[in-house]
């Protein structure tokens, strides 16, 4: 699949933003983020909301006709895209109410109604990230996406990037970063392991072949002549295929920049509590996630390619 930068930015930025909101609310409900005043808690939540908003807005750039985007809201029962749109829009009034309660009461646990609203905001953020992953996982025409591993990876990477962002915010105001850095460290390890499982899974041939596409059970089918004299839209969007060597190099970039170096930086941060390591870790992680999301699209093989000469998807 041809990677579109607007979608890459959308999934990375909105994931990090929603992850930051989820982690901030969860840690605050469990006892508070050490060193963060109410003002900085609101600031961290606002950073998350702004990141999510920037991502959601960029997602409209790849639409052929953005004026028809409103129609997506009315297919909730059958479309994961519609569910993503509904959950993301519902997130805003609920989160605004939570921020108002936090500002007036000083804590998410000061009143039962604020706690309930905070939990609802956290669930809507998680639901939005999950539905984004399910948009791809529900596509049977792309074997590399048609797996529960996809929404699981989306959720884990969102939480890992959100935890690192929260650690960076806490270090900025001089708060104790031990708890947030430990959570980030755990999530980075789990997200890295989950991504390794995904790469192993798509590396095993399991998709349809040109034989199964046309119903042949014997012999080996192959394309003799292309049905067109020049590249088409399908070739551009679905026939994008970088070399295996380039893909391997980029996977190494993902693991070094997105997981391994941030892991080492978090270990160093826990020993030294120097804020520079927190910001370096989150910058490298987000850079690695941009490459990871580019690979997510570049390594996908649509079954339509079987009718254009590819032997297996």
PDB file of C-alpha atoms in Angstrom:
ATOM      1  CA  UNK A   1       0.000   0.000   0.000  1.00  0.00           C
ATOM      2  CA  UNK A   2       1.215   3.488  -0.771  1.00  0.00           C
ATOM      3  CA  UNK A   3       1.948   5.263   2.562  1.00  0.00           C
ATOM      4  CA  UNK A   4       0.195   8.641   2.898  1.00  0.00           C
ATOM      5  CA  UNK A   5       1.992  11.037   5.253  1.00  0.00           C
ATOM      6  CA  UNK A   6      -1.288  12.527   6.516  1.00  0.00           C
ATOM      7  CA  UNK A   7      -2.424   9.080   7.717  1.00  0.00           C
ATOM      8  CA  UNK A   8       0.997   8.287   9.195  1.00  0.00           C
ATOM      9  CA  UNK A   9       0.984  11.562  11.148  1.00  0.00           C
ATOM     10  CA  UNK A  10      -2.648  11.023  12.140  1.00  0.00           C
ATOM     11  CA  UNK A  11      -2.113   7.585  13.660  1.00  0.00           C
ATOM     12  CA  UNK A  12       1.135   8.493  15.455  1.00  0.00           C
ATOM     13  CA  UNK A  13       0.027  11.915  16.782  1.00  0.00           C
ATOM     14  CA  UNK A  14      -3.485  10.881  17.805  1.00  0.00           C
ATOM     15  CA  UNK A  15      -2.147   7.683  19.379  1.00  0.00           C
ATOM     16  CA  UNK A  16       0.417   9.604  21.444  1.00  0.00           C
ATOM     17  CA  UNK A  17      -2.186  12.225  22.413  1.00  0.00           C
ATOM     18  CA  UNK A  18      -4.829   9.718  23.488  1.00  0.00           C
ATOM     19  CA  UNK A  19      -2.144   7.639  25.208  1.00  0.00           C
ATOM     20  CA  UNK A  20      -1.005  10.681  27.191  1.00  0.00           C
ATOM     21  CA  UNK A  21      -4.587  11.403  28.283  1.00  0.00           C
ATOM     22  CA  UNK A  22      -5.167   7.766  29.302  1.00  0.00           C
ATOM     23  CA  UNK A  23      -1.926   7.468  31.286  1.00  0.00           C
ATOM     24  CA  UNK A  24      -2.387  10.846  33.016  1.00  0.00           C
ATOM     25  CA  UNK A  25      -5.935   9.995  34.099  1.00  0.00           C
ATOM     26  CA  UNK A  26      -5.038   6.453  35.150  1.00  0.00           C
ATOM     27  CA  UNK A  27      -2.057   7.492  37.288  1.00  0.00           C
ATOM     28  CA  UNK A  28      -3.990  10.398  38.805  1.00  0.00           C
ATOM     29  CA  UNK A  29      -6.849   8.081  39.787  1.00  0.00           C
ATOM     30  CA  UNK A  30      -4.365   5.603  41.262  1.00  0.00           C
ATOM     31  CA  UNK A  31      -2.774   8.149  43.551  1.00  0.00           C
ATOM     32  CA  UNK A  32      -1.513  11.037  41.467  1.00  0.00           C
ATOM     33  CA  UNK A  33       1.479  11.816  39.306  1.00  0.00           C
ATOM     34  CA  UNK A  34       4.227  12.719  41.749  1.00  0.00           C
ATOM     35  CA  UNK A  35       5.341  16.337  41.526  1.00  0.00           C
ATOM     36  CA  UNK A  36       2.616  17.488  39.139  1.00  0.00           C
ATOM     37  CA  UNK A  37       0.362  20.247  40.438  1.00  0.00           C
ATOM     38  CA  UNK A  38      -3.241  20.581  39.282  1.00  0.00           C
ATOM     39  CA  UNK A  39      -2.149  23.186  36.742  1.00  0.00           C
ATOM     40  CA  UNK A  40       0.470  20.880  35.230  1.00  0.00           C
ATOM     41  CA  UNK A  41      -1.972  17.973  35.207  1.00  0.00           C
ATOM     42  CA  UNK A  42      -4.350  20.114  33.167  1.00  0.00           C
ATOM     43  CA  UNK A  43      -1.391  21.124  30.991  1.00  0.00           C
ATOM     44  CA  UNK A  44      -0.434  17.469  30.345  1.00  0.00           C
ATOM     45  CA  UNK A  45      -4.029  16.600  29.491  1.00  0.00           C
ATOM     46  CA  UNK A  46      -4.258  19.612  27.162  1.00  0.00           C
ATOM     47  CA  UNK A  47      -1.065  18.527  25.363  1.00  0.00           C
ATOM     48  CA  UNK A  48      -2.695  15.134  24.835  1.00  0.00           C
ATOM     49  CA  UNK A  49      -5.908  16.689  23.537  1.00  0.00           C
ATOM     50  CA  UNK A  50      -3.989  18.994  21.166  1.00  0.00           C
ATOM     51  CA  UNK A  51      -1.894  16.114  19.809  1.00  0.00           C
ATOM     52  CA  UNK A  52      -4.997  14.004  19.258  1.00  0.00           C
ATOM     53  CA  UNK A  53      -6.752  16.930  17.579  1.00  0.00           C
ATOM     54  CA  UNK A  54      -3.799  17.611  15.252  1.00  0.00           C
ATOM     55  CA  UNK A  55      -3.785  13.953  14.270  1.00  0.00           C
ATOM     56  CA  UNK A  56      -7.534  13.777  13.701  1.00  0.00           C
ATOM     57  CA  UNK A  57      -7.497  16.939  11.589  1.00  0.00           C
ATOM     58  CA  UNK A  58      -4.610  15.653   9.456  1.00  0.00           C
ATOM     59  CA  UNK A  59      -6.612  12.490   8.729  1.00  0.00           C
ATOM     60  CA  UNK A  60      -8.997  14.557   6.613  1.00  0.00           C
ATOM     61  CA  UNK A  61      -6.173  15.514   4.224  1.00  0.00           C
ATOM     62  CA  UNK A  62      -6.192  12.135   2.491  1.00  0.00           C
ATOM     63  CA  UNK A  63      -9.929  12.250   1.808  1.00  0.00           C
ATOM     64  CA  UNK A  64     -10.803  12.809  -1.830  1.00  0.00           C
ATOM     65  CA  UNK A  65     -13.823  14.899  -0.814  1.00  0.00           C
ATOM     66  CA  UNK A  66     -13.614  16.071   2.854  1.00  0.00           C
ATOM     67  CA  UNK A  67     -17.057  17.714   2.546  1.00  0.00           C
ATOM     68  CA  UNK A  68     -18.602  14.225   2.644  1.00  0.00           C
ATOM     69  CA  UNK A  69     -16.769  13.206   5.834  1.00  0.00           C
ATOM     70  CA  UNK A  70     -19.892  13.861   7.920  1.00  0.00           C
ATOM     71  CA  UNK A  71     -21.565  10.857   6.266  1.00  0.00           C
ATOM     72  CA  UNK A  72     -19.169   8.544   8.130  1.00  0.00           C
ATOM     73  CA  UNK A  73     -20.977   9.290  11.405  1.00  0.00           C
ATOM     74  CA  UNK A  74     -24.111   7.456  10.255  1.00  0.00           C
ATOM     75  CA  UNK A  75     -22.670   3.964   9.665  1.00  0.00           C
ATOM     76  CA  UNK A  76     -21.937   3.125  13.308  1.00  0.00           C
ATOM     77  CA  UNK A  77     -23.419  -0.384  13.176  1.00  0.00           C
ATOM     78  CA  UNK A  78     -21.329  -1.543  10.216  1.00  0.00           C
ATOM     79  CA  UNK A  79     -18.215   0.645   9.947  1.00  0.00           C
ATOM     80  CA  UNK A  80     -15.175   0.895  12.210  1.00  0.00           C
ATOM     81  CA  UNK A  81     -14.409   4.248  10.579  1.00  0.00           C
ATOM     82  CA  UNK A  82     -17.812   5.503  11.729  1.00  0.00           C
ATOM     83  CA  UNK A  83     -17.206   4.189  15.264  1.00  0.00           C
ATOM     84  CA  UNK A  84     -13.824   5.939  15.333  1.00  0.00           C
ATOM     85  CA  UNK A  85     -15.451   9.206  14.256  1.00  0.00           C
ATOM     86  CA  UNK A  86     -18.237   8.939  16.866  1.00  0.00           C
ATOM     87  CA  UNK A  87     -15.912   7.996  19.748  1.00  0.00           C
ATOM     88  CA  UNK A  88     -13.392  10.732  18.876  1.00  0.00           C
ATOM     89  CA  UNK A  89     -16.088  13.420  18.768  1.00  0.00           C
ATOM     90  CA  UNK A  90     -17.697  12.229  22.026  1.00  0.00           C
ATOM     91  CA  UNK A  91     -14.248  12.400  23.640  1.00  0.00           C
ATOM     92  CA  UNK A  92     -14.170  16.221  23.495  1.00  0.00           C
ATOM     93  CA  UNK A  93     -17.219  17.271  25.562  1.00  0.00           C
ATOM     94  CA  UNK A  94     -16.512  14.561  28.144  1.00  0.00           C
ATOM     95  CA  UNK A  95     -12.842  15.593  28.462  1.00  0.00           C
ATOM     96  CA  UNK A  96     -13.791  19.270  28.631  1.00  0.00           C
ATOM     97  CA  UNK A  97     -16.160  18.480  31.514  1.00  0.00           C
ATOM     98  CA  UNK A  98     -13.384  16.508  33.236  1.00  0.00           C
ATOM     99  CA  UNK A  99     -10.910  19.394  32.831  1.00  0.00           C
ATOM    100  CA  UNK A 100     -13.502  21.797  34.251  1.00  0.00           C
ATOM    101  CA  UNK A 101     -13.991  19.534  37.261  1.00  0.00           C
ATOM    102  CA  UNK A 102     -10.237  19.149  37.752  1.00  0.00           C
ATOM    103  CA  UNK A 103      -9.768  22.914  37.564  1.00  0.00           C
ATOM    104  CA  UNK A 104     -12.541  23.681  40.073  1.00  0.00           C
ATOM    105  CA  UNK A 105     -12.052  20.727  42.471  1.00  0.00           C
ATOM    106  CA  UNK A 106      -8.267  20.293  42.192  1.00  0.00           C
ATOM    107  CA  UNK A 107      -8.346  16.495  41.788  1.00  0.00           C
ATOM    108  CA  UNK A 108     -10.028  13.798  39.724  1.00  0.00           C
ATOM    109  CA  UNK A 109     -10.962  11.991  42.925  1.00  0.00           C
ATOM    110  CA  UNK A 110     -12.416  15.027  44.726  1.00  0.00           C
ATOM    111  CA  UNK A 111     -15.942  14.112  43.713  1.00  0.00           C
ATOM    112  CA  UNK A 112     -17.598  10.909  42.383  1.00  0.00           C
ATOM    113  CA  UNK A 113     -18.959  12.658  39.291  1.00  0.00           C
ATOM    114  CA  UNK A 114     -15.485  13.898  38.300  1.00  0.00           C
ATOM    115  CA  UNK A 115     -14.097  10.369  38.700  1.00  0.00           C
ATOM    116  CA  UNK A 116     -16.866   8.939  36.538  1.00  0.00           C
ATOM    117  CA  UNK A 117     -16.312  11.561  33.840  1.00  0.00           C
ATOM    118  CA  UNK A 118     -12.543  10.940  33.947  1.00  0.00           C
ATOM    119  CA  UNK A 119     -13.073   7.195  33.531  1.00  0.00           C
ATOM    120  CA  UNK A 120     -15.439   7.855  30.625  1.00  0.00           C
ATOM    121  CA  UNK A 121     -12.879  10.154  28.980  1.00  0.00           C
ATOM    122  CA  UNK A 122     -10.200   7.472  29.383  1.00  0.00           C
ATOM    123  CA  UNK A 123     -12.462   4.799  27.879  1.00  0.00           C
ATOM    124  CA  UNK A 124     -13.366   7.017  24.912  1.00  0.00           C
ATOM    125  CA  UNK A 125      -9.664   7.687  24.239  1.00  0.00           C
ATOM    126  CA  UNK A 126      -8.910   3.948  24.340  1.00  0.00           C
ATOM    127  CA  UNK A 127     -11.951   3.191  22.172  1.00  0.00           C
ATOM    128  CA  UNK A 128     -10.830   5.717  19.549  1.00  0.00           C
ATOM    129  CA  UNK A 129      -7.338   4.175  19.285  1.00  0.00           C
ATOM    130  CA  UNK A 130      -8.822   0.662  19.217  1.00  0.00           C
ATOM    131  CA  UNK A 131     -11.283   1.525  16.432  1.00  0.00           C
ATOM    132  CA  UNK A 132      -8.471   3.130  14.419  1.00  0.00           C
ATOM    133  CA  UNK A 133      -6.615  -0.182  14.559  1.00  0.00           C
ATOM    134  CA  UNK A 134      -9.797  -2.114  13.743  1.00  0.00           C
ATOM    135  CA  UNK A 135     -10.311  -0.055  10.563  1.00  0.00           C
ATOM    136  CA  UNK A 136      -7.245  -1.862   9.191  1.00  0.00           C
ATOM    137  CA  UNK A 137      -7.688  -5.171  11.021  1.00  0.00           C
ATOM    138  CA  UNK A 138     -11.182  -5.634   9.557  1.00  0.00           C
ATOM    139  CA  UNK A 139      -9.916  -5.574   5.941  1.00  0.00           C
ATOM    140  CA  UNK A 140      -9.805  -9.185   4.734  1.00  0.00           C
ATOM    141  CA  UNK A 141      -8.402  -8.024   1.393  1.00  0.00           C
ATOM    142  CA  UNK A 142      -5.079  -7.168   3.089  1.00  0.00           C
ATOM    143  CA  UNK A 143      -3.726 -10.271   4.923  1.00  0.00           C
ATOM    144  CA  UNK A 144      -0.981  -8.302   6.721  1.00  0.00           C
ATOM    145  CA  UNK A 145      -3.641  -6.185   8.468  1.00  0.00           C
ATOM    146  CA  UNK A 146      -6.367  -8.777   9.029  1.00  0.00           C
ATOM    147  CA  UNK A 147      -5.280  -9.729  12.557  1.00  0.00           C
ATOM    148  CA  UNK A 148      -5.995  -8.897  16.201  1.00  0.00           C
ATOM    149  CA  UNK A 149      -2.287  -8.011  16.449  1.00  0.00           C
ATOM    150  CA  UNK A 150      -2.974  -4.714  14.630  1.00  0.00           C
ATOM    151  CA  UNK A 151      -5.327  -3.069  17.194  1.00  0.00           C
ATOM    152  CA  UNK A 152      -3.187  -4.549  19.982  1.00  0.00           C
ATOM    153  CA  UNK A 153      -0.094  -2.859  18.514  1.00  0.00           C
ATOM    154  CA  UNK A 154      -1.957   0.420  18.041  1.00  0.00           C
ATOM    155  CA  UNK A 155      -3.039   0.418  21.689  1.00  0.00           C
ATOM    156  CA  UNK A 156       0.375  -0.569  23.073  1.00  0.00           C
ATOM    157  CA  UNK A 157       2.302   1.956  20.976  1.00  0.00           C
ATOM    158  CA  UNK A 158      -0.168   4.709  21.920  1.00  0.00           C
ATOM    159  CA  UNK A 159       0.210   3.917  25.623  1.00  0.00           C
ATOM    160  CA  UNK A 160       4.019   3.659  25.376  1.00  0.00           C
ATOM    161  CA  UNK A 161       4.326   7.036  23.616  1.00  0.00           C
ATOM    162  CA  UNK A 162       1.815   8.579  26.047  1.00  0.00           C
ATOM    163  CA  UNK A 163       3.759   7.279  29.064  1.00  0.00           C
ATOM    164  CA  UNK A 164       7.013   8.719  27.691  1.00  0.00           C
ATOM    165  CA  UNK A 165       5.342  12.069  27.025  1.00  0.00           C
ATOM    166  CA  UNK A 166       4.016  12.136  30.601  1.00  0.00           C
ATOM    167  CA  UNK A 167       7.505  11.325  31.897  1.00  0.00           C
ATOM    168  CA  UNK A 168       8.931  14.195  29.837  1.00  0.00           C
ATOM    169  CA  UNK A 169       6.291  16.611  31.198  1.00  0.00           C
ATOM    170  CA  UNK A 170       6.960  15.473  34.777  1.00  0.00           C
ATOM    171  CA  UNK A 171      10.712  15.937  34.328  1.00  0.00           C
ATOM    172  CA  UNK A 172      10.137  19.414  32.879  1.00  0.00           C
ATOM    173  CA  UNK A 173       8.523  20.687  36.093  1.00  0.00           C
ATOM    174  CA  UNK A 174      10.997  18.960  38.383  1.00  0.00           C
ATOM    175  CA  UNK A 175       8.624  16.252  39.536  1.00  0.00           C
ATOM    176  CA  UNK A 176       9.699  12.748  40.557  1.00  0.00           C
ATOM    177  CA  UNK A 177       9.775  10.718  37.369  1.00  0.00           C
ATOM    178  CA  UNK A 178      10.454   7.291  38.857  1.00  0.00           C
ATOM    179  CA  UNK A 179       6.878   5.989  38.688  1.00  0.00           C
ATOM    180  CA  UNK A 180       6.079   7.367  35.221  1.00  0.00           C
ATOM    181  CA  UNK A 181       9.466   6.262  33.821  1.00  0.00           C
ATOM    182  CA  UNK A 182       8.939   2.728  35.178  1.00  0.00           C
ATOM    183  CA  UNK A 183       5.493   2.580  33.545  1.00  0.00           C
ATOM    184  CA  UNK A 184       6.983   3.885  30.292  1.00  0.00           C
ATOM    185  CA  UNK A 185       9.809   1.359  30.463  1.00  0.00           C
ATOM    186  CA  UNK A 186       7.368  -1.527  30.924  1.00  0.00           C
ATOM    187  CA  UNK A 187       5.136  -0.324  28.076  1.00  0.00           C
ATOM    188  CA  UNK A 188       8.092   0.183  25.692  1.00  0.00           C
ATOM    189  CA  UNK A 189       9.250  -3.408  26.339  1.00  0.00           C
ATOM    190  CA  UNK A 190       5.741  -4.856  25.873  1.00  0.00           C
ATOM    191  CA  UNK A 191       5.109  -2.760  22.731  1.00  0.00           C
ATOM    192  CA  UNK A 192       8.471  -3.814  21.265  1.00  0.00           C
ATOM    193  CA  UNK A 193       7.740  -7.486  21.945  1.00  0.00           C
ATOM    194  CA  UNK A 194       4.261  -7.170  20.463  1.00  0.00           C
ATOM    195  CA  UNK A 195       5.692  -5.550  17.333  1.00  0.00           C
ATOM    196  CA  UNK A 196       8.239  -8.370  17.018  1.00  0.00           C
ATOM    197  CA  UNK A 197       5.391 -10.901  17.122  1.00  0.00           C
ATOM    198  CA  UNK A 198       3.606  -8.943  14.374  1.00  0.00           C
ATOM    199  CA  UNK A 199       6.721  -8.850  12.166  1.00  0.00           C
ATOM    200  CA  UNK A 200       7.192 -12.597  12.664  1.00  0.00           C
ATOM    201  CA  UNK A 201       3.548 -13.215  11.780  1.00  0.00           C
ATOM    202  CA  UNK A 202       3.558 -11.221   8.527  1.00  0.00           C
ATOM    203  CA  UNK A 203       6.866 -12.868   7.585  1.00  0.00           C
ATOM    204  CA  UNK A 204       5.107 -16.249   7.379  1.00  0.00           C
ATOM    205  CA  UNK A 205       3.287 -16.701   4.018  1.00  0.00           C
ATOM    206  CA  UNK A 206      -0.415 -17.156   4.777  1.00  0.00           C
ATOM    207  CA  UNK A 207      -2.300 -14.942   2.309  1.00  0.00           C
ATOM    208  CA  UNK A 208      -4.182 -15.932  -0.843  1.00  0.00           C
ATOM    209  CA  UNK A 209      -2.266 -16.874  -3.994  1.00  0.00           C
ATOM    210  CA  UNK A 210      -2.944 -16.241  -7.664  1.00  0.00           C
ATOM    211  CA  UNK A 211      -4.185 -19.846  -7.859  1.00  0.00           C
ATOM    212  CA  UNK A 212      -6.717 -19.452  -5.058  1.00  0.00           C
ATOM    213  CA  UNK A 213      -7.821 -16.110  -6.538  1.00  0.00           C
ATOM    214  CA  UNK A 214      -8.980 -17.763  -9.783  1.00  0.00           C
ATOM    215  CA  UNK A 215      -9.948 -21.121  -8.264  1.00  0.00           C
ATOM    216  CA  UNK A 216      -7.179 -23.268  -9.761  1.00  0.00           C
ATOM    217  CA  UNK A 217      -6.161 -26.208  -7.594  1.00  0.00           C
ATOM    218  CA  UNK A 218      -3.501 -27.713  -9.903  1.00  0.00           C
ATOM    219  CA  UNK A 219      -0.495 -26.275 -11.705  1.00  0.00           C
ATOM    220  CA  UNK A 220       0.890 -22.789 -11.291  1.00  0.00           C
ATOM    221  CA  UNK A 221      -1.020 -19.832 -12.700  1.00  0.00           C
ATOM    222  CA  UNK A 222       0.895 -16.833 -14.016  1.00  0.00           C
ATOM    223  CA  UNK A 223       0.087 -13.601 -15.796  1.00  0.00           C
ATOM    224  CA  UNK A 224       0.983 -13.637 -19.506  1.00  0.00           C
ATOM    225  CA  UNK A 225       0.103 -10.048 -20.402  1.00  0.00           C
ATOM    226  CA  UNK A 226      -0.998  -7.040 -18.367  1.00  0.00           C
ATOM    227  CA  UNK A 227      -4.476  -5.765 -19.150  1.00  0.00           C
ATOM    228  CA  UNK A 228      -3.271  -2.182 -19.479  1.00  0.00           C
ATOM    229  CA  UNK A 229      -0.543  -0.279 -21.326  1.00  0.00           C
ATOM    230  CA  UNK A 230       0.292   2.236 -18.559  1.00  0.00           C
ATOM    231  CA  UNK A 231       0.206   2.319 -14.736  1.00  0.00           C
ATOM    232  CA  UNK A 232      -3.194   2.936 -13.157  1.00  0.00           C
ATOM    233  CA  UNK A 233      -4.512   4.194  -9.807  1.00  0.00           C
ATOM    234  CA  UNK A 234      -4.442   0.626  -8.492  1.00  0.00           C
ATOM    235  CA  UNK A 235      -0.759   0.270  -9.371  1.00  0.00           C
ATOM    236  CA  UNK A 236       0.056   3.513  -7.581  1.00  0.00           C
ATOM    237  CA  UNK A 237      -1.991   2.881  -4.420  1.00  0.00           C
ATOM    238  CA  UNK A 238      -1.884  -0.911  -4.054  1.00  0.00           C
ATOM    239  CA  UNK A 239       1.241  -1.915  -6.009  1.00  0.00           C
ATOM    240  CA  UNK A 240       3.730   0.070  -3.918  1.00  0.00           C
ATOM    241  CA  UNK A 241       6.468  -2.373  -2.987  1.00  0.00           C
ATOM    242  CA  UNK A 242       9.898  -1.330  -1.668  1.00  0.00           C
ATOM    243  CA  UNK A 243      12.762  -3.820  -1.795  1.00  0.00           C
ATOM    244  CA  UNK A 244      13.153  -6.416   0.966  1.00  0.00           C
ATOM    245  CA  UNK A 245      16.555  -4.938   1.786  1.00  0.00           C
ATOM    246  CA  UNK A 246      15.079  -1.451   2.348  1.00  0.00           C
ATOM    247  CA  UNK A 247      12.293  -2.912   4.490  1.00  0.00           C
ATOM    248  CA  UNK A 248      14.817  -4.732   6.671  1.00  0.00           C
ATOM    249  CA  UNK A 249      16.861  -1.555   7.136  1.00  0.00           C
ATOM    250  CA  UNK A 250      13.753   0.378   8.151  1.00  0.00           C
ATOM    251  CA  UNK A 251      12.741  -2.335  10.634  1.00  0.00           C
ATOM    252  CA  UNK A 252      16.145  -1.909  12.250  1.00  0.00           C
ATOM    253  CA  UNK A 253      15.522   1.844  12.422  1.00  0.00           C
ATOM    254  CA  UNK A 254      12.172   1.154  14.108  1.00  0.00           C
ATOM    255  CA  UNK A 255      13.731  -1.061  16.741  1.00  0.00           C
ATOM    256  CA  UNK A 256      16.806   1.064  17.389  1.00  0.00           C
ATOM    257  CA  UNK A 257      15.040   4.441  17.416  1.00  0.00           C
ATOM    258  CA  UNK A 258      11.623   3.348  18.678  1.00  0.00           C
ATOM    259  CA  UNK A 259      12.449   0.769  21.319  1.00  0.00           C
ATOM    260  CA  UNK A 260      16.099  -0.036  22.056  1.00  0.00           C
ATOM    261  CA  UNK A 261      17.561   3.479  22.532  1.00  0.00           C
ATOM    262  CA  UNK A 262      14.480   4.807  24.423  1.00  0.00           C
ATOM    263  CA  UNK A 263      14.773   1.723  26.680  1.00  0.00           C
ATOM    264  CA  UNK A 264      18.431   2.555  27.447  1.00  0.00           C
ATOM    265  CA  UNK A 265      17.585   6.228  27.958  1.00  0.00           C
ATOM    266  CA  UNK A 266      14.800   5.352  30.406  1.00  0.00           C
ATOM    267  CA  UNK A 267      17.186   3.125  32.366  1.00  0.00           C
ATOM    268  CA  UNK A 268      19.665   6.020  32.485  1.00  0.00           C
ATOM    269  CA  UNK A 269      16.877   8.414  33.485  1.00  0.00           C
ATOM    270  CA  UNK A 270      15.879   6.199  36.415  1.00  0.00           C
ATOM    271  CA  UNK A 271      19.465   6.279  37.660  1.00  0.00           C
ATOM    272  CA  UNK A 272      20.273   9.942  37.074  1.00  0.00           C
ATOM    273  CA  UNK A 273      16.815  11.689  36.878  1.00  0.00           C
ATOM    274  CA  UNK A 274      18.285  14.034  34.271  1.00  0.00           C
ATOM    275  CA  UNK A 275      15.375  15.491  32.264  1.00  0.00           C
ATOM    276  CA  UNK A 276      17.338  15.501  29.003  1.00  0.00           C
ATOM    277  CA  UNK A 277      17.060  11.699  28.795  1.00  0.00           C
ATOM    278  CA  UNK A 278      13.273  11.843  29.036  1.00  0.00           C
ATOM    279  CA  UNK A 279      12.987  14.280  26.117  1.00  0.00           C
ATOM    280  CA  UNK A 280      15.534  12.373  24.035  1.00  0.00           C
ATOM    281  CA  UNK A 281      13.635   9.128  24.651  1.00  0.00           C
ATOM    282  CA  UNK A 282      10.253  10.535  23.633  1.00  0.00           C
ATOM    283  CA  UNK A 283      11.700  12.271  20.546  1.00  0.00           C
ATOM    284  CA  UNK A 284      13.390   9.067  19.357  1.00  0.00           C
ATOM    285  CA  UNK A 285      10.322   6.977  20.105  1.00  0.00           C
ATOM    286  CA  UNK A 286       8.015   9.251  18.086  1.00  0.00           C
ATOM    287  CA  UNK A 287      10.540   9.309  15.230  1.00  0.00           C
ATOM    288  CA  UNK A 288      10.707   5.508  15.325  1.00  0.00           C
ATOM    289  CA  UNK A 289       6.904   5.295  15.332  1.00  0.00           C
ATOM    290  CA  UNK A 290       6.711   7.444  12.188  1.00  0.00           C
ATOM    291  CA  UNK A 291       8.979   4.916  10.436  1.00  0.00           C
ATOM    292  CA  UNK A 292       7.024   2.022  11.962  1.00  0.00           C
ATOM    293  CA  UNK A 293       3.749   3.410  10.642  1.00  0.00           C
ATOM    294  CA  UNK A 294       5.286   3.995   7.183  1.00  0.00           C
ATOM    295  CA  UNK A 295       6.323   0.317   7.159  1.00  0.00           C
ATOM    296  CA  UNK A 296       2.834  -0.703   8.312  1.00  0.00           C
ATOM    297  CA  UNK A 297       1.437   0.626   5.039  1.00  0.00           C
ATOM    298  CA  UNK A 298       4.419  -0.207   2.790  1.00  0.00           C
ATOM    299  CA  UNK A 299       4.433  -3.894   3.811  1.00  0.00           C
ATOM    300  CA  UNK A 300       0.691  -4.381   3.222  1.00  0.00           C
ATOM    301  CA  UNK A 301      -0.258  -6.337   0.082  1.00  0.00           C
ATOM    302  CA  UNK A 302      -3.783  -5.894  -1.298  1.00  0.00           C
ATOM    303  CA  UNK A 303      -5.257  -8.984  -2.978  1.00  0.00           C
ATOM    304  CA  UNK A 304      -5.964  -6.954  -6.122  1.00  0.00           C
ATOM    305  CA  UNK A 305      -2.235  -7.359  -6.878  1.00  0.00           C
ATOM    306  CA  UNK A 306      -2.928 -11.040  -7.667  1.00  0.00           C
ATOM    307  CA  UNK A 307      -4.673  -9.906 -10.859  1.00  0.00           C
ATOM    308  CA  UNK A 308      -1.625  -7.820 -11.814  1.00  0.00           C
ATOM    309  CA  UNK A 309       0.977 -10.606 -11.676  1.00  0.00           C
ATOM    310  CA  UNK A 310       1.856 -11.030  -7.981  1.00  0.00           C
ATOM    311  CA  UNK A 311       1.941 -14.710  -6.973  1.00  0.00           C
ATOM    312  CA  UNK A 312       0.916 -14.257  -3.320  1.00  0.00           C
ATOM    313  CA  UNK A 313      -0.254 -11.484  -0.989  1.00  0.00           C
TER     314      UNK A 313
END
